[in-house]
Structures are given as C-alpha cells and as structure tokens.
C-alpha cells in the first residue's frame, strides 16, 4: 500500500466568482521510503501541494489517502496529531523559535507528543547529535549560521521519528556548500528508510531524489525516475 495516494486532487482559493485554482486534478502515489522531488516555476502549485500533503491545508476536491486513510475522515485535531507524530517539516526560512536554544527548538514537537517529559532531553539531544550540532545544543538559534539553523530544523523534523519528511526549498537561503551539506543530511534520512518529499527549483538538489514530479499551472507536466542520483551518504547521520 502506498503511503500517499491522490486522485483528481484540486485546491481552489477564493470564491464568489473570484476563484483561483492552484491544483487542477492531480493523480499520483508515493511509496513508503521513496524520495520524490517536486519541481516547477513559481506559482505552479509546488508549495500548495506540500501543504495539502502535509496536513497544513485541506484540498478542495478529489481524494487524498495518507497511509490508507482519507484526509476527509480526519477532524482538525486528528490532523494535528498525525502531523506531529508521523510527519516532519523543513522550510526555507527555518521557522525556529528566536532567543531559544537549539535543544529547546528540537524538543518542541515532543511537547505535543505522547512521550514522557522525562525523556524529552535525551531524545532531543540524540536528534541534535545526528545532525552534528551537539556542541551547539545550548546556543541560541539567532547566533547560528544559515546552514546550522537548517540542521536544527532537520533535527526538529526527525525528533519524533516521522514516517515522512516534507522539505520546502530547504537550501533556498544557503550557499552552495551549506546547501550540499543539508542535502547530504536529507539523503541520509532517506537511506535510513524515511520517505522524503522535497519541493525545490534547484536541479542539483532535485537530483538527490529517486523521482522528479514537475508541475506547471497546477498540473503534472512530467513524472520521471532519476537515472543518475547524487548520493550524499551519511556524513552527519550517525
């Protein structure tokens, strides 16, 4: 059974005669442990699709099955629980809490989990170590470089051991060296069996994926396997 399956998926913004279609009837599936990149020009629906798949927004029409269950069967509270327990997110702007330590940022998803509070520090420190930042655990995130901030975001995304990580332009604010390190981390998560859906406009970033879906005007323009992948290995994943 596919982890994600969408049929005739549509997302329309607005109403009363001023509707703007963002997704126009998409059909595809994503298998467990697959690494998929979503590409396309600005405004093609990439981020909208990620938000729907990540339970951050609801679709307008069509069907979205996650792990065999329709999104329409979840209440908003249930969506939030599944999102926290089974999904991790990495965004271009990092979305870290300011004036707060690396460790506190990584612990945040555990606050909304069923994990005992007494275990939070150990679990969060393990995630911090996996991205090579244990020496920065007590530093405020505002004092980190862009690459370090994105590593913190990745640690936060994996702290609940999610089934899937959604990454929205994770290298967009980074230089090429830092961007390459972040992609090595994400590729390392995939090698450990995590499903990855990556939104990007950068070809070198997309080539880490096994498959590239290209969108144009809210439609799937192409859906192809990647024949020559980058392999970042597990330089920072231990």
CSV table of C-alpha atoms in Angstrom, one decimal:
chain,number,residue,atom,x,y,z
A,1,UNK,CA,0.0,0.0,0.0
A,2,UNK,CA,1.3,3.4,-1.0
A,3,UNK,CA,2.0,5.9,1.9
A,4,UNK,CA,0.4,8.7,-0.2
A,5,UNK,CA,-2.2,8.4,-2.9
A,6,UNK,CA,-4.0,11.3,-4.5
A,7,UNK,CA,-6.7,11.2,-7.2
A,8,UNK,CA,-8.1,14.2,-9.1
A,9,UNK,CA,-6.7,16.4,-6.3
A,10,UNK,CA,-7.8,20.0,-6.6
A,11,UNK,CA,-7.1,23.1,-4.5
A,12,UNK,CA,-9.0,26.3,-5.3
A,13,UNK,CA,-8.6,29.6,-3.4
A,14,UNK,CA,-11.2,32.3,-3.2
A,15,UNK,CA,-14.8,32.1,-4.2
A,16,UNK,CA,-17.9,34.1,-5.3
A,17,UNK,CA,-16.7,34.3,-8.8
A,18,UNK,CA,-13.0,35.1,-7.9
A,19,UNK,CA,-11.7,31.5,-7.7
A,20,UNK,CA,-8.1,30.8,-8.3
A,21,UNK,CA,-7.2,27.1,-9.0
A,22,UNK,CA,-3.8,26.2,-7.6
A,23,UNK,CA,-4.0,22.4,-8.2
A,24,UNK,CA,-6.0,21.1,-11.1
A,25,UNK,CA,-6.8,17.4,-10.7
A,26,UNK,CA,-3.5,15.6,-9.8
A,27,UNK,CA,-3.1,11.9,-9.8
A,28,UNK,CA,-0.1,10.1,-8.3
A,29,UNK,CA,1.1,8.0,-5.4
A,30,UNK,CA,4.3,7.9,-3.2
A,31,UNK,CA,5.6,4.6,-1.8
A,32,UNK,CA,7.0,4.3,1.7
A,33,UNK,CA,10.7,5.1,1.8
A,34,UNK,CA,10.6,6.8,-1.6
A,35,UNK,CA,12.4,10.1,-2.2
A,36,UNK,CA,10.4,12.4,-4.5
A,37,UNK,CA,11.3,15.9,-5.6
A,38,UNK,CA,8.6,18.3,-6.8
A,39,UNK,CA,9.8,21.0,-9.3
A,40,UNK,CA,8.3,23.8,-11.4
A,41,UNK,CA,8.2,27.5,-11.9
A,42,UNK,CA,7.0,30.0,-9.2
A,43,UNK,CA,3.2,29.8,-8.8
A,44,UNK,CA,2.9,26.3,-10.3
A,45,UNK,CA,1.4,24.8,-7.1
A,46,UNK,CA,4.5,23.2,-5.5
A,47,UNK,CA,4.1,24.7,-2.0
A,48,UNK,CA,0.3,24.3,-2.1
A,49,UNK,CA,0.7,20.6,-2.9
A,50,UNK,CA,3.2,20.2,0.0
A,51,UNK,CA,0.8,22.0,2.4
A,52,UNK,CA,-2.0,19.7,1.4
A,53,UNK,CA,0.1,16.5,1.6
A,54,UNK,CA,1.5,17.7,5.0
A,55,UNK,CA,-2.0,18.3,6.5
A,56,UNK,CA,-1.3,22.0,6.8
A,57,UNK,CA,-4.2,22.8,4.4
A,58,UNK,CA,-7.2,20.9,3.1
A,59,UNK,CA,-7.8,20.2,-0.6
A,60,UNK,CA,-11.0,21.4,-2.3
A,61,UNK,CA,-12.0,18.4,-4.3
A,62,UNK,CA,-10.6,14.9,-5.1
A,63,UNK,CA,-9.2,12.2,-2.8
A,64,UNK,CA,-6.1,12.2,-0.6
A,65,UNK,CA,-5.2,9.0,1.2
A,66,UNK,CA,-2.4,9.0,3.8
A,67,UNK,CA,-1.4,5.6,5.0
A,68,UNK,CA,-4.6,4.2,3.6
A,69,UNK,CA,-7.0,6.7,5.3
A,70,UNK,CA,-8.7,9.6,3.6
A,71,UNK,CA,-7.9,13.1,4.8
A,72,UNK,CA,-11.6,13.8,4.8
A,73,UNK,CA,-12.0,11.3,7.6
A,74,UNK,CA,-9.8,13.3,10.0
A,75,UNK,CA,-11.0,16.1,12.2
A,76,UNK,CA,-8.7,19.2,12.5
A,77,UNK,CA,-7.5,17.8,15.9
A,78,UNK,CA,-6.7,14.4,14.4
A,79,UNK,CA,-4.9,16.1,11.5
A,80,UNK,CA,-2.7,17.9,14.0
A,81,UNK,CA,-1.9,14.7,15.9
A,82,UNK,CA,-1.0,12.8,12.8
A,83,UNK,CA,1.1,15.7,11.5
A,84,UNK,CA,3.1,15.9,14.8
A,85,UNK,CA,3.5,12.1,15.1
A,86,UNK,CA,4.1,10.9,11.6
A,87,UNK,CA,5.4,14.0,9.7
A,88,UNK,CA,8.4,16.2,9.9
A,89,UNK,CA,8.8,19.6,8.1
A,90,UNK,CA,11.9,21.6,6.9
A,91,UNK,CA,11.2,25.1,5.5
A,92,UNK,CA,13.3,27.6,3.6
A,93,UNK,CA,13.0,30.2,6.4
A,94,UNK,CA,13.9,27.6,9.1
A,95,UNK,CA,10.9,28.6,11.3
A,96,UNK,CA,12.9,28.4,14.5
A,97,UNK,CA,12.0,30.0,17.8
A,98,UNK,CA,14.2,33.1,18.4
A,99,UNK,CA,16.1,33.7,21.6
A,100,UNK,CA,15.7,30.0,22.4
A,101,UNK,CA,18.4,27.3,22.5
A,102,UNK,CA,19.0,24.6,19.8
A,103,UNK,CA,17.9,21.9,22.2
A,104,UNK,CA,14.6,23.7,23.1
A,105,UNK,CA,13.8,24.2,19.5
A,106,UNK,CA,14.4,20.5,18.8
A,107,UNK,CA,12.3,19.5,21.8
A,108,UNK,CA,9.2,21.4,20.6
A,109,UNK,CA,7.4,18.6,18.7
A,110,UNK,CA,7.8,16.4,21.8
A,111,UNK,CA,5.7,18.8,23.8
A,112,UNK,CA,2.7,17.8,21.7
A,113,UNK,CA,3.5,14.1,21.7
A,114,UNK,CA,2.7,11.2,24.0
A,115,UNK,CA,6.4,10.9,25.0
A,116,UNK,CA,7.1,11.3,28.8
A,117,UNK,CA,8.6,14.6,29.6
A,118,UNK,CA,11.4,13.0,31.5
A,119,UNK,CA,12.6,11.6,28.1
A,120,UNK,CA,12.5,14.8,26.1
A,121,UNK,CA,16.0,16.0,26.7
A,122,UNK,CA,17.6,12.6,25.8
A,123,UNK,CA,15.6,12.2,22.7
A,124,UNK,CA,16.2,15.8,21.5
A,125,UNK,CA,19.9,15.5,22.2
A,126,UNK,CA,20.1,12.4,20.1
A,127,UNK,CA,18.5,14.2,17.2
A,128,UNK,CA,20.9,17.2,17.7
A,129,UNK,CA,23.8,14.8,17.6
A,130,UNK,CA,22.6,13.2,14.4
A,131,UNK,CA,22.9,16.5,12.6
A,132,UNK,CA,26.4,17.2,14.1
A,133,UNK,CA,25.4,20.0,16.4
A,134,UNK,CA,25.8,18.6,19.9
A,135,UNK,CA,28.5,21.3,20.6
A,136,UNK,CA,25.8,23.9,19.8
A,137,UNK,CA,23.0,22.5,21.9
A,138,UNK,CA,22.9,25.3,24.4
A,139,UNK,CA,23.4,28.1,21.8
A,140,UNK,CA,20.6,30.5,20.9
A,141,UNK,CA,19.4,29.8,17.3
A,142,UNK,CA,19.9,33.5,16.4
A,143,UNK,CA,23.7,33.0,16.8
A,144,UNK,CA,23.9,30.2,14.3
A,145,UNK,CA,24.8,30.3,10.6
A,146,UNK,CA,22.2,29.6,8.0
A,147,UNK,CA,23.4,26.1,7.5
A,148,UNK,CA,23.4,25.4,11.2
A,149,UNK,CA,19.9,26.8,11.5
A,150,UNK,CA,18.7,24.4,8.8
A,151,UNK,CA,20.4,21.5,10.6
A,152,UNK,CA,18.4,22.4,13.7
A,153,UNK,CA,15.3,22.4,11.6
A,154,UNK,CA,16.1,18.9,10.4
A,155,UNK,CA,16.8,17.7,13.9
A,156,UNK,CA,13.4,19.0,15.0
A,157,UNK,CA,11.8,17.3,12.0
A,158,UNK,CA,13.2,13.9,12.9
A,159,UNK,CA,12.8,14.1,16.7
A,160,UNK,CA,9.5,12.2,16.6
A,161,UNK,CA,10.9,9.6,14.2
A,162,UNK,CA,8.4,10.5,11.5
A,163,UNK,CA,7.3,8.3,8.6
A,164,UNK,CA,7.8,11.2,6.1
A,165,UNK,CA,9.7,14.5,5.9
A,166,UNK,CA,8.4,17.4,3.8
A,167,UNK,CA,11.2,19.8,2.8
A,168,UNK,CA,10.1,23.1,1.1
A,169,UNK,CA,13.1,24.7,-0.6
A,170,UNK,CA,15.4,23.7,2.3
A,171,UNK,CA,18.6,25.0,0.6
A,172,UNK,CA,17.0,28.2,-0.8
A,173,UNK,CA,18.6,30.5,1.7
A,174,UNK,CA,22.0,28.8,1.8
A,175,UNK,CA,25.3,29.0,-0.1
A,176,UNK,CA,26.2,26.0,-2.2
A,177,UNK,CA,28.5,24.4,0.4
A,178,UNK,CA,25.9,24.6,3.2
A,179,UNK,CA,23.2,23.5,0.7
A,180,UNK,CA,25.1,20.4,-0.2
A,181,UNK,CA,25.6,19.5,3.5
A,182,UNK,CA,21.9,19.9,4.1
A,183,UNK,CA,21.1,17.7,1.1
A,184,UNK,CA,23.5,15.1,2.4
A,185,UNK,CA,21.6,15.1,5.7
A,186,UNK,CA,18.2,14.7,3.9
A,187,UNK,CA,19.6,11.9,1.7
A,188,UNK,CA,20.9,10.2,4.9
A,189,UNK,CA,17.4,10.3,6.3
A,190,UNK,CA,16.2,8.6,3.1
A,191,UNK,CA,18.8,6.0,3.3
A,192,UNK,CA,17.6,5.1,6.8
A,193,UNK,CA,14.1,4.5,5.4
A,194,UNK,CA,12.3,7.8,5.8
A,195,UNK,CA,10.0,8.9,3.0
A,196,UNK,CA,11.1,12.4,1.6
A,197,UNK,CA,9.0,14.8,-0.4
A,198,UNK,CA,11.2,17.8,-1.5
A,199,UNK,CA,10.0,21.0,-3.1
A,200,UNK,CA,12.8,22.7,-5.0
A,201,UNK,CA,13.6,24.8,-8.0
A,202,UNK,CA,17.3,23.7,-8.0
A,203,UNK,CA,18.3,20.9,-10.3
A,204,UNK,CA,21.3,19.8,-8.3
A,205,UNK,CA,19.0,19.5,-5.2
A,206,UNK,CA,16.3,17.5,-7.1
A,207,UNK,CA,18.9,15.0,-8.4
A,208,UNK,CA,19.2,13.6,-4.9
A,209,UNK,CA,15.7,12.2,-5.3
A,210,UNK,CA,14.7,9.0,-7.0
A,211,UNK,CA,11.9,10.6,-8.9
A,212,UNK,CA,11.0,14.1,-10.0
A,213,UNK,CA,7.4,15.4,-10.5
A,214,UNK,CA,7.3,18.6,-12.5
A,215,UNK,CA,4.3,20.9,-12.1
A,216,UNK,CA,3.1,23.6,-14.4
A,217,UNK,CA,0.0,25.7,-13.9
A,218,UNK,CA,-1.3,23.3,-11.2
A,219,UNK,CA,-1.0,20.2,-13.5
A,220,UNK,CA,1.6,17.4,-13.6
A,221,UNK,CA,3.8,18.1,-16.6
A,222,UNK,CA,6.0,15.1,-16.1
A,223,UNK,CA,6.7,12.3,-13.6
A,224,UNK,CA,10.1,10.6,-14.1
A,225,UNK,CA,12.6,8.4,-12.4
A,226,UNK,CA,16.0,9.9,-11.8
A,227,UNK,CA,18.7,7.8,-13.6
A,228,UNK,CA,21.8,9.5,-12.1
A,229,UNK,CA,21.3,10.4,-8.4
A,230,UNK,CA,23.6,12.3,-6.2
A,231,UNK,CA,24.5,10.2,-3.1
A,232,UNK,CA,25.4,12.4,-0.2
A,233,UNK,CA,25.9,9.4,2.1
A,234,UNK,CA,25.7,9.7,5.9
A,235,UNK,CA,28.4,12.3,6.6
A,236,UNK,CA,26.4,13.7,9.5
A,237,UNK,CA,24.0,10.9,10.2
A,238,UNK,CA,25.5,8.5,12.7
